[in-house]
Every structure is written in structure tokens, then in C-alpha cells.
Coordinates of C-alpha atoms in Angstrom, one line a residue:
Chain Q
X255 CA 0.7 -5.4 -21.1
X256 CA 0.3 -2.4 -19.4
X257 CA 0.6 -1.0 -15.9
X258 CA 0.7 2.5 -13.9
X259 CA 1.6 3.5 -10.7
X260 CA 1.1 6.0 -8.7
X261 CA 1.9 7.0 -5.0
X262 CA -1.3 8.6 -2.9
X263 CA -0.4 10.8 0.1
X264 CA -2.3 11.7 3.4
X265 CA -1.6 13.1 6.3
X266 CA -5.0 13.7 8.7
X267 CA -5.9 15.4 11.0
X268 CA -6.8 12.6 13.5
X269 CA -4.5 9.9 14.6
X270 CA -7.7 7.5 13.9
X271 CA -9.4 8.7 10.6
X272 CA -11.4 6.9 7.5
X273 CA -10.9 8.6 4.0
X274 CA -12.7 7.8 1.2
X275 CA -10.3 7.0 -1.8
X276 CA -12.9 5.6 -4.4
X277 CA -12.0 8.6 -6.9
X278 CA -8.9 9.0 -6.3
X279 CA -8.2 5.4 -7.6
X280 CA -10.8 5.3 -10.7
X281 CA -8.9 8.1 -11.7
X282 CA -5.2 6.5 -11.9
X283 CA -7.7 3.2 -13.2
X284 CA -8.9 5.6 -16.2
X285 CA -5.1 7.2 -16.5
X286 CA -3.8 3.1 -16.3
X287 CA -5.7 3.0 -20.0
X288 CA -6.7 -0.9 -18.5
X289 CA -9.3 -1.8 -19.9
X290 CA -9.1 -5.6 -18.1
X291 CA -6.9 -6.2 -15.0
X292 CA -6.2 -5.8 -11.6
X293 CA -5.6 -2.3 -9.1
X294 CA -3.8 -3.4 -5.9
X295 CA -4.1 -0.5 -3.3
X296 CA -1.2 -1.0 -0.6
X297 CA -0.3 1.2 2.3
X298 CA 3.4 1.7 2.4
X299 CA 2.7 2.4 6.0
X300 CA 2.3 -0.8 8.4
X301 CA 0.4 0.7 10.4
X302 CA -2.9 1.9 8.0
X303 CA -4.9 -0.1 5.7
X304 CA -7.1 -0.3 2.9
X305 CA -10.3 -1.4 2.7
X306 CA -13.4 -2.0 0.5
X307 CA -16.8 -1.3 2.9
X308 CA -19.7 1.0 3.0
X309 CA -19.2 4.5 3.1
X310 CA -21.8 5.2 6.4
X311 CA -20.3 7.5 9.4
X312 CA -22.5 5.6 11.7
X313 CA -20.7 1.8 10.3
X314 CA -16.6 3.5 10.6
X315 CA -17.8 4.3 14.1
X316 CA -18.1 0.6 14.7
X317 CA -15.2 -0.4 13.5
X318 CA -13.1 2.0 15.2
X319 CA -15.4 1.2 18.4
X320 CA -14.9 -2.9 18.0
X321 CA -11.1 -2.3 17.3
X322 CA -10.5 -0.7 20.5
X323 CA -13.1 -2.9 22.4
X324 CA -10.4 -5.8 21.3
X325 CA -7.4 -4.8 21.1
X326 CA -6.7 -1.2 23.4
X327 CA -4.8 1.8 21.6
X328 CA -3.0 2.2 25.4
X329 CA -3.3 -0.9 27.0
X330 CA 0.6 -2.1 27.5
X331 CA 2.4 -3.2 24.7
X332 CA 5.8 -5.0 24.6
X333 CA 6.4 -2.8 21.0
X334 CA 5.6 0.4 22.6
X335 CA 9.6 1.4 24.6
X336 CA 9.6 4.6 22.4
X337 CA 6.6 3.9 20.0
X338 CA 2.9 4.4 21.1
X339 CA 1.4 2.8 18.0
X340 CA 1.2 -1.0 19.2
X341 CA -2.0 -1.3 19.1
X342 CA -2.0 0.6 15.3
X343 CA -0.2 -2.4 13.5
X344 CA -2.3 -5.1 15.3
X345 CA -5.3 -3.2 13.8
X346 CA -4.5 -2.9 10.4
X347 CA -3.8 -6.7 10.2
X348 CA -7.7 -7.6 11.8
X349 CA -8.8 -5.1 9.1
X350 CA -6.8 -6.9 6.2
X351 CA -4.4 -4.3 5.4
X352 CA -4.6 -4.3 1.5
X353 CA -7.0 -4.6 -1.7
X354 CA -7.2 -6.0 -4.9
X355 CA -10.1 -4.5 -7.4
X356 CA -11.3 -6.1 -10.2
X357 CA -11.1 -3.7 -13.9
X358 CA -13.6 -4.6 -16.2
X359 CA -14.7 -3.2 -19.3
X360 CA -12.1 0.4 -17.8
X361 CA -13.6 0.3 -14.7
X362 CA -13.6 -1.0 -11.3
X363 CA -16.0 -3.9 -11.1
X364 CA -17.6 -3.2 -8.4
X365 CA -20.7 -3.9 -6.7
X366 CA -23.4 -0.8 -5.6
X367 CA -22.0 -0.1 -1.9
X368 CA -18.6 -0.9 -2.3
X369 CA -16.4 2.3 -1.8
X370 CA -12.5 1.6 -0.2
X371 CA -11.1 3.7 2.5
X372 CA -7.7 4.5 4.1
X373 CA -7.4 3.8 7.1
X374 CA -5.5 5.8 9.2
X375 CA -4.4 4.4 12.2
X376 CA -1.2 6.5 13.1
X377 CA -1.9 9.9 11.6
X378 CA -0.7 13.6 11.9
X379 CA 2.0 12.7 10.0
X380 CA 2.9 12.2 6.3
X381 CA 2.0 8.2 5.0
X382 CA 2.0 7.1 1.4
X383 CA -0.2 4.3 -0.1
X384 CA 0.3 3.0 -3.4
X385 CA -1.9 2.3 -6.6
X386 CA -0.8 -0.1 -8.9
X387 CA -2.3 -1.4 -12.2
X388 CA -2.1 -3.9 -14.3
X389 CA -3.6 -5.4 -17.2
X390 CA -4.6 -5.0 -20.5
Chain F
X1363 CA -2.5 -10.8 -21.7
X1364 CA -5.6 -13.2 -21.7
X1365 CA -8.3 -12.0 -18.8
X1366 CA -11.8 -14.1 -18.2
X1367 CA -15.0 -12.3 -15.5
X1368 CA -17.3 -14.4 -13.9
X1369 CA -20.2 -13.2 -11.8
X1370 CA -21.4 -16.3 -8.9
X1371 CA -24.8 -15.5 -7.8
X1372 CA -25.7 -17.2 -4.1
X1373 CA -28.8 -17.0 -2.2
X1374 CA -28.5 -18.5 1.6
X1375 CA -31.1 -20.5 3.3
X1376 CA -29.3 -19.0 6.2
X1377 CA -28.6 -15.5 7.3
X1378 CA -25.3 -16.9 7.7
X1379 CA -23.4 -19.6 5.9
X1380 CA -20.3 -20.8 3.7
X1381 CA -20.8 -22.4 0.9
X1382 CA -17.7 -23.7 -0.7
X1383 CA -17.0 -23.1 -4.3
X1384 CA -13.7 -24.1 -5.1
X1385 CA -15.4 -26.0 -8.2
X1386 CA -17.4 -22.9 -9.5
X1387 CA -13.7 -21.0 -9.7
X1388 CA -11.7 -24.1 -11.2
X1389 CA -14.4 -24.5 -13.7
X1390 CA -13.9 -20.5 -14.2
X1391 CA -9.8 -21.2 -14.3
X1392 CA -10.4 -24.1 -17.2
X1393 CA -13.3 -21.8 -18.8
X1394 CA -10.5 -18.3 -19.1
X1395 CA -7.5 -21.0 -21.5
X1396 CA -4.8 -19.3 -18.4
X1397 CA -2.1 -21.3 -17.7
X1398 CA 0.0 -19.3 -15.7
X1399 CA -2.1 -16.1 -13.4
X1400 CA -4.1 -15.2 -10.8
X1401 CA -7.4 -15.4 -9.9
X1402 CA -9.6 -12.7 -8.3
X1403 CA -12.4 -13.7 -5.7
X1404 CA -14.4 -11.1 -5.0
X1405 CA -17.8 -10.7 -2.9
X1406 CA -19.3 -7.6 -3.9
X1407 CA -21.4 -6.8 -1.1
X1408 CA -19.9 -5.7 1.7
X1409 CA -21.5 -8.2 4.2
X1410 CA -20.0 -11.0 2.9
X1411 CA -16.3 -12.3 2.2
X1412 CA -14.0 -14.9 0.6
X1413 CA -11.5 -17.1 2.2
X1414 CA -10.0 -20.1 1.5
X1415 CA -9.0 -22.5 4.9
X1416 CA -10.4 -26.0 5.6
X1417 CA -13.7 -28.3 4.0
X1418 CA -14.9 -29.7 7.9
X1419 CA -17.5 -28.9 9.4
X1420 CA -16.8 -28.2 13.1
X1421 CA -13.9 -25.8 11.7
X1422 CA -17.0 -23.2 10.3
X1423 CA -18.8 -23.6 13.4
X1424 CA -15.7 -22.7 15.0
X1425 CA -15.5 -20.0 12.8
X1426 CA -19.1 -18.5 13.7
X1427 CA -19.2 -19.2 17.2
X1428 CA -15.4 -17.1 17.6
X1429 CA -17.1 -13.9 15.5
X1430 CA -20.0 -14.1 17.4
X1431 CA -18.4 -14.0 21.0
X1432 CA -15.4 -10.8 19.7
X1433 CA -18.3 -9.3 17.4
X1434 CA -22.1 -10.4 18.7
X1435 CA -24.6 -9.7 16.1
X1436 CA -27.4 -8.5 18.4
X1437 CA -25.1 -5.5 20.0
X1438 CA -26.0 -1.8 19.8
X1439 CA -24.3 -0.6 16.6
X1440 CA -24.6 3.0 15.0
X1441 CA -25.0 1.4 12.0
X1442 CA -27.9 -0.4 13.1
X1443 CA -30.5 2.7 12.3
X1444 CA -33.2 0.4 10.0
X1445 CA -30.5 -1.8 9.1
X1446 CA -29.1 -4.8 11.2
X1447 CA -26.0 -6.4 9.7
X1448 CA -23.5 -3.3 11.2
X1449 CA -21.3 -6.6 12.5
X1450 CA -21.6 -8.9 9.6
X1451 CA -19.7 -5.1 7.6
X1452 CA -17.5 -5.8 10.3
X1453 CA -16.9 -10.1 10.4
X1454 CA -15.8 -9.9 6.8
X1455 CA -13.4 -7.8 7.4
X1456 CA -12.1 -9.6 10.5
X1457 CA -12.2 -12.6 8.2
X1458 CA -10.1 -11.1 5.2
X1459 CA -12.7 -10.6 2.9
X1460 CA -11.1 -11.4 -0.9
X1461 CA -8.6 -14.3 -2.5
X1462 CA -6.1 -13.7 -5.5
X1463 CA -5.1 -17.1 -5.6
X1464 CA -2.1 -18.3 -8.4
X1465 CA -3.0 -20.6 -11.4
X1466 CA 0.3 -22.6 -12.6
X1467 CA -0.2 -25.0 -15.5
X1468 CA -3.7 -24.4 -16.2
X1469 CA -4.7 -25.1 -12.4
X1470 CA -5.9 -23.4 -9.2
X1471 CA -2.3 -24.0 -7.2
X1472 CA -3.5 -25.4 -3.8
X1473 CA -1.9 -27.3 -1.5
X1474 CA -4.0 -30.2 0.2
X1475 CA -6.2 -28.7 2.1
X1476 CA -6.4 -25.1 0.2
X1477 CA -10.6 -24.6 -0.4
X1478 CA -11.7 -21.8 -1.3
X1479 CA -15.4 -20.6 0.8
X1480 CA -17.8 -17.9 -0.1
X1481 CA -18.5 -17.0 3.4
X1482 CA -22.2 -14.8 4.2
X1483 CA -23.1 -13.6 6.4
X1484 CA -26.1 -10.7 6.0
X1485 CA -27.9 -13.8 3.4
X1486 CA -32.0 -14.7 2.5
X1487 CA -30.9 -12.4 -0.4
X1488 CA -29.5 -12.2 -3.4
X1489 CA -25.7 -11.8 -3.8
X1490 CA -22.6 -11.4 -6.3
X1491 CA -19.3 -13.2 -6.2
X1492 CA -16.4 -11.8 -9.0
X1493 CA -14.1 -14.5 -10.1
X1494 CA -11.7 -12.1 -12.6
X1495 CA -8.4 -13.9 -14.4
X1496 CA -5.5 -12.7 -16.0
X1497 CA -2.6 -14.4 -17.1
X1498 CA -1.6 -16.3 -20.2
Chain D
X530 CA 3.4 -11.3 -20.3
X531 CA 5.9 -13.2 -17.9
X532 CA 5.5 -15.5 -14.8
X533 CA 7.4 -17.2 -12.2
X534 CA 6.9 -19.4 -9.5
X535 CA 7.9 -20.5 -6.5
X536 CA 7.9 -22.7 -3.5
X537 CA 9.4 -21.9 -0.7
X538 CA 9.6 -24.3 2.6
X539 CA 9.6 -23.9 6.0
X540 CA 9.6 -26.4 9.2
X541 CA 10.0 -24.0 12.3
X542 CA 11.4 -25.1 15.7
X543 CA 8.1 -24.1 17.2
X544 CA 4.7 -24.3 17.3
X545 CA 3.9 -20.5 17.0
X546 CA 6.6 -18.5 15.4
X547 CA 7.4 -15.7 12.5
X548 CA 10.0 -15.3 10.6
X549 CA 11.0 -13.1 7.5
X550 CA 11.3 -13.5 4.3
X551 CA 11.6 -10.3 2.4
X552 CA 15.0 -11.6 1.2
X553 CA 13.6 -15.3 0.0
X554 CA 10.8 -12.5 -1.9
X555 CA 13.2 -10.0 -3.1
X556 CA 15.7 -13.2 -4.8
X557 CA 12.4 -14.6 -6.4
X558 CA 11.7 -11.1 -7.6
X559 CA 15.1 -10.6 -9.5
X560 CA 15.2 -14.2 -10.5
X561 CA 11.2 -13.7 -12.7
X562 CA 12.9 -11.1 -14.4
X563 CA 9.7 -8.8 -14.1
X564 CA 10.3 -4.6 -13.9
X565 CA 6.5 -4.4 -13.7
X566 CA 3.1 -6.3 -11.6
X567 CA 2.1 -8.7 -8.6
X568 CA 3.6 -10.9 -6.1
X569 CA 1.5 -13.4 -4.5
X570 CA 3.3 -14.8 -1.4
X571 CA 0.0 -17.0 -0.4
X572 CA 0.8 -20.2 2.6
X573 CA -0.4 -23.6 1.2
X574 CA -1.2 -24.3 5.0
X575 CA -4.5 -23.2 6.0
X576 CA -2.7 -23.0 9.4
X577 CA -0.6 -20.0 8.6
X578 CA -0.6 -16.3 7.2
X579 CA 2.3 -14.2 5.1
X580 CA 1.9 -10.5 6.4
X581 CA 3.6 -7.3 5.8
X582 CA 4.6 -5.5 9.3
X583 CA 7.1 -4.5 11.1
X584 CA 10.4 -6.3 12.1
X585 CA 10.3 -5.5 15.9
X586 CA 10.6 -8.8 18.4
X587 CA 8.5 -6.4 21.0
X588 CA 5.7 -6.4 18.5
X589 CA 6.0 -9.9 16.7
X590 CA 5.1 -11.0 21.0
X591 CA 2.2 -8.4 20.8
X592 CA 1.0 -10.5 17.9
X593 CA 0.8 -13.6 19.9
X594 CA -0.2 -12.6 22.9
X595 CA -3.2 -10.5 21.1
X596 CA -4.3 -13.8 19.1
X597 CA -4.0 -15.7 22.0
X598 CA -5.9 -13.3 24.6
X599 CA -8.8 -13.4 21.4
X600 CA -9.1 -16.7 20.8
X601 CA -7.0 -19.1 22.8
X602 CA -5.3 -21.7 21.6
X603 CA -6.4 -24.3 24.4
X604 CA -10.2 -23.6 24.2
X605 CA -12.7 -26.0 23.0
X606 CA -13.5 -26.3 19.8
X607 CA -15.7 -28.4 17.2
X608 CA -12.2 -28.9 14.7
X609 CA -10.6 -30.2 17.6
X610 CA -11.5 -34.3 17.6
X611 CA -7.9 -35.5 16.8
X612 CA -6.7 -32.0 15.8
X613 CA -5.6 -29.4 18.4
X614 CA -5.3 -26.9 15.6
X615 CA -8.7 -25.1 15.3
X616 CA -7.3 -22.0 16.5
X617 CA -3.8 -21.6 14.2
X618 CA -6.9 -21.6 11.3
X619 CA -8.9 -19.0 13.0
X620 CA -5.2 -16.8 13.4
X621 CA -4.2 -17.0 10.1
X622 CA -8.2 -15.1 8.9
X623 CA -7.6 -12.5 11.2
X624 CA -4.0 -11.6 10.4
X625 CA -5.4 -11.8 6.7
X626 CA -3.9 -14.8 5.0
X627 CA -1.8 -13.9 2.3
X628 CA 0.0 -10.6 -0.1
X629 CA -0.5 -9.2 -3.2
X630 CA 3.1 -7.2 -3.4
X631 CA 3.9 -4.7 -6.0
X632 CA 7.0 -4.8 -8.7
X633 CA 8.4 -1.6 -9.7
X634 CA 11.4 -1.4 -11.7
X635 CA 12.6 -4.8 -11.1
X636 CA 11.8 -4.6 -7.2
X637 CA 9.4 -5.0 -4.5
X638 CA 7.5 -1.3 -4.3
X639 CA 7.5 -0.9 -0.2
X640 CA 7.6 1.7 2.0
X641 CA 10.8 2.2 4.4
X642 CA 9.1 -0.3 6.8
X643 CA 7.8 -3.0 5.4
X644 CA 8.5 -6.2 5.8
X645 CA 7.4 -9.9 4.8
X646 CA 6.7 -12.5 7.3
X647 CA 5.6 -16.5 7.3
X648 CA 3.6 -16.5 10.6
X649 CA 3.1 -20.2 11.6
X650 CA 0.7 -21.2 13.7
X651 CA 0.8 -25.1 13.3
X652 CA 4.2 -25.7 12.8
X653 CA 6.9 -28.0 13.7
X654 CA 6.3 -29.8 11.0
X655 CA 7.5 -29.7 7.1
X656 CA 5.4 -26.1 5.4
X657 CA 5.3 -24.8 2.1
X658 CA 4.9 -21.0 0.7
X659 CA 3.9 -19.8 -3.0
X660 CA 5.8 -17.0 -4.5
X661 CA 4.0 -16.7 -7.6
X662 CA 5.3 -13.5 -10.1
X663 CA 3.1 -12.0 -13.3
X664 CA 4.0 -8.7 -15.1
X665 CA 6.9 -8.2 -17.4

């Protein structure tokens, strides 16, 4: 079994921002030398998510507006004593916070429209995302 | 390490439909020859989800009614320019879009009520689900 | 490839309760002898979730209040004929029901604030959580 571990770092300009990272994950897969296996892409911070979805700007806005409507960022939360990011913690659960990606023949085994995104919900500071690949 | 990859295909009658696929996944596990490992079950389309839940028709209706109440299919979305499936993209995130299943002694290591479902949110056309198994 | 499987058992006092299980998962990782790999932590019951989030009591209350506001436990559900737990099934999807954790150098490869929680949504009875580790 082979394994390969990488840490991507992000500092977003906006508090809430989606960044496409398919290329970074593909590069990690190539570097790993794994032909058949899994890539786990997991934010190491608990106010962010990694998802697979469509690279379409309108949709990204729809996600953010939907999250804000369901769980308003500036509502009252017990967590927000000296903090203001309770909603970010909740958003990342609603979006499902991590993905496991299939690797076949040395490449991400993706459908036509699958793209990987880092979803920052409490940005403007340094964050890390782990890419861990196991396989053969 | 062994690996095994299969692509299941679906064309649902309804736009929104849940299909139980536990048997298909079990068959893939058996074919893989893997005794100890993981099975990733991942829709290759971004308006669908794979979940583990209860095989009970009332509950499946409850899921669909809840999603429609929280994120109405026919509301206004920026994505819906020449498209009508923005809600399907969002629903699949709220439901958590993929599962990783444990394999022990050559079988899915499931509790009594765990069943795998393909959740189509934008159906009536050809869709694929990847089943990828790694282990030994 | 090595593998290791454990079953944690819980009987919560409350119907809805979050239990931190990072220590139990770390112990399983150590017992496995795996240095590089993945740990799947998966509830074997379909009215519970395993998540990674912050060990902060206020936030845990925020999660429960948000779930109750979005999907009220005692609303009418088709599933609730001789059952009362439809909302628990739905909550576990909204929270994303399972996690896959990275193992690097024989330890959970976690950021500073990542903690593993068992989220019981229909408790006061015996439940199991599977921890399955594969790697090398």
C-alpha cells in the first residue's frame, strides 16, 4: 500500500468564499503514484467544508444564500460569546464537511461535472486542508 | 491491496426518486474478493446523493417533503438560467452526497436497519454511481 | 495492508445527546498499529451521526436548537406510525452521518480544534458505532 499526505493552505479575502481545488487534488494524486485508491480531502478547521459540486458561479451564490436563509450568520447563538462564527460551524455540517474521492488508473474517477471546492465560512485567516491518499 | 470498481447506471421515472441499492453494493463487495476494507459509493452526478438510511416508504416521503419545505425546487435561483435543477444541487449537499461503507469478513458491516439508497433529485435521464472497493 | 475493527456502544441518558469520542477513536488507532491510513467512524443505527466539530457546549446547544427549528421533532411525519423518530432520521442526514479520519505517523491527523462526536438523536437505548481502520 502507498500513501501520500499534503496540506493545502488558504487565506480567503472574504469571510465566506468558495475556492475550486480540483487541480490541487489532481496534482496530489499524480504525486502519490497511486493508481487505484481513495483521496480524502478534509478541512482541518471546523468552520469550513470540502464538497464536490458544479463550477458555476450562480450556484455558489445560491448555496450561500440558502445557508444564510436557513441559519443566519448574525442570529443569536450560545457559541457566540467572544466568537461570531457559530453559523459557520453549522453551515459546514449542512454542506457535509469532507469528501472521499475515487482514484482509478491514476486519476480522479469523476463524472463530467464533478469539481472539488474548498468552502470557507469563517475566512480572512490562515486555514489548512489535508489531502490524504491511500492505495496502490 | 485489492481494488474493484463498478459503475451502476440509473434512469429514474420520476424527477425525484429514491432507489435502494444495497443488493448491488453487496454484489460488488462479493465480486471484489475484499474481506477487510472500505466501499465508497459516490454519485458521478452533482444533483444526486447516496445515503444510508431506513427502507421505509413513509420516511422517504418525509425526506422529500422536508427538502422541498427547506429549499423549494421551484423557487428563484441564480443557477436556474437555462437550468431548473439548482435545488437538486443543494438537496444533495443537505443529504450528504456519498457514503463509505465498512467491509468485514467479506460483507458490508451493517447494523440491522442500514440500507443504501441512491437519491435522484434531477432524474429522467441516464446517471451513474461509482462503487469503488479497496482492502484485502 | 492492516485492518482493525471495533464496536463502541452507547446508551445515552437523554433522547438527544452529543458524546465526545475522540479518545476512543485515538485508542483504536493506536491498537490498530496503522501508521498511514484512514479510520471510518460510522454509526450502525440510522438515527445517529458521527461528526467532527468543536468541543464547546454552547455550540452543541446551537446545533440541537437549529435542527429542532428546521425539522421539529414533534411535527407530523409519515414515518411516525408506531414510531416517533422521523426527525432523528432526517437530522442525521443534515449533520452528515459519518466521518473518515486521516491517520499520519500513527495518530489522527487533526487540526487544533477537531474533535469527534457521537450525536444521538433517538437515545435511551443501546446503540453501536463502528470504528474501522485500514492502512499500513
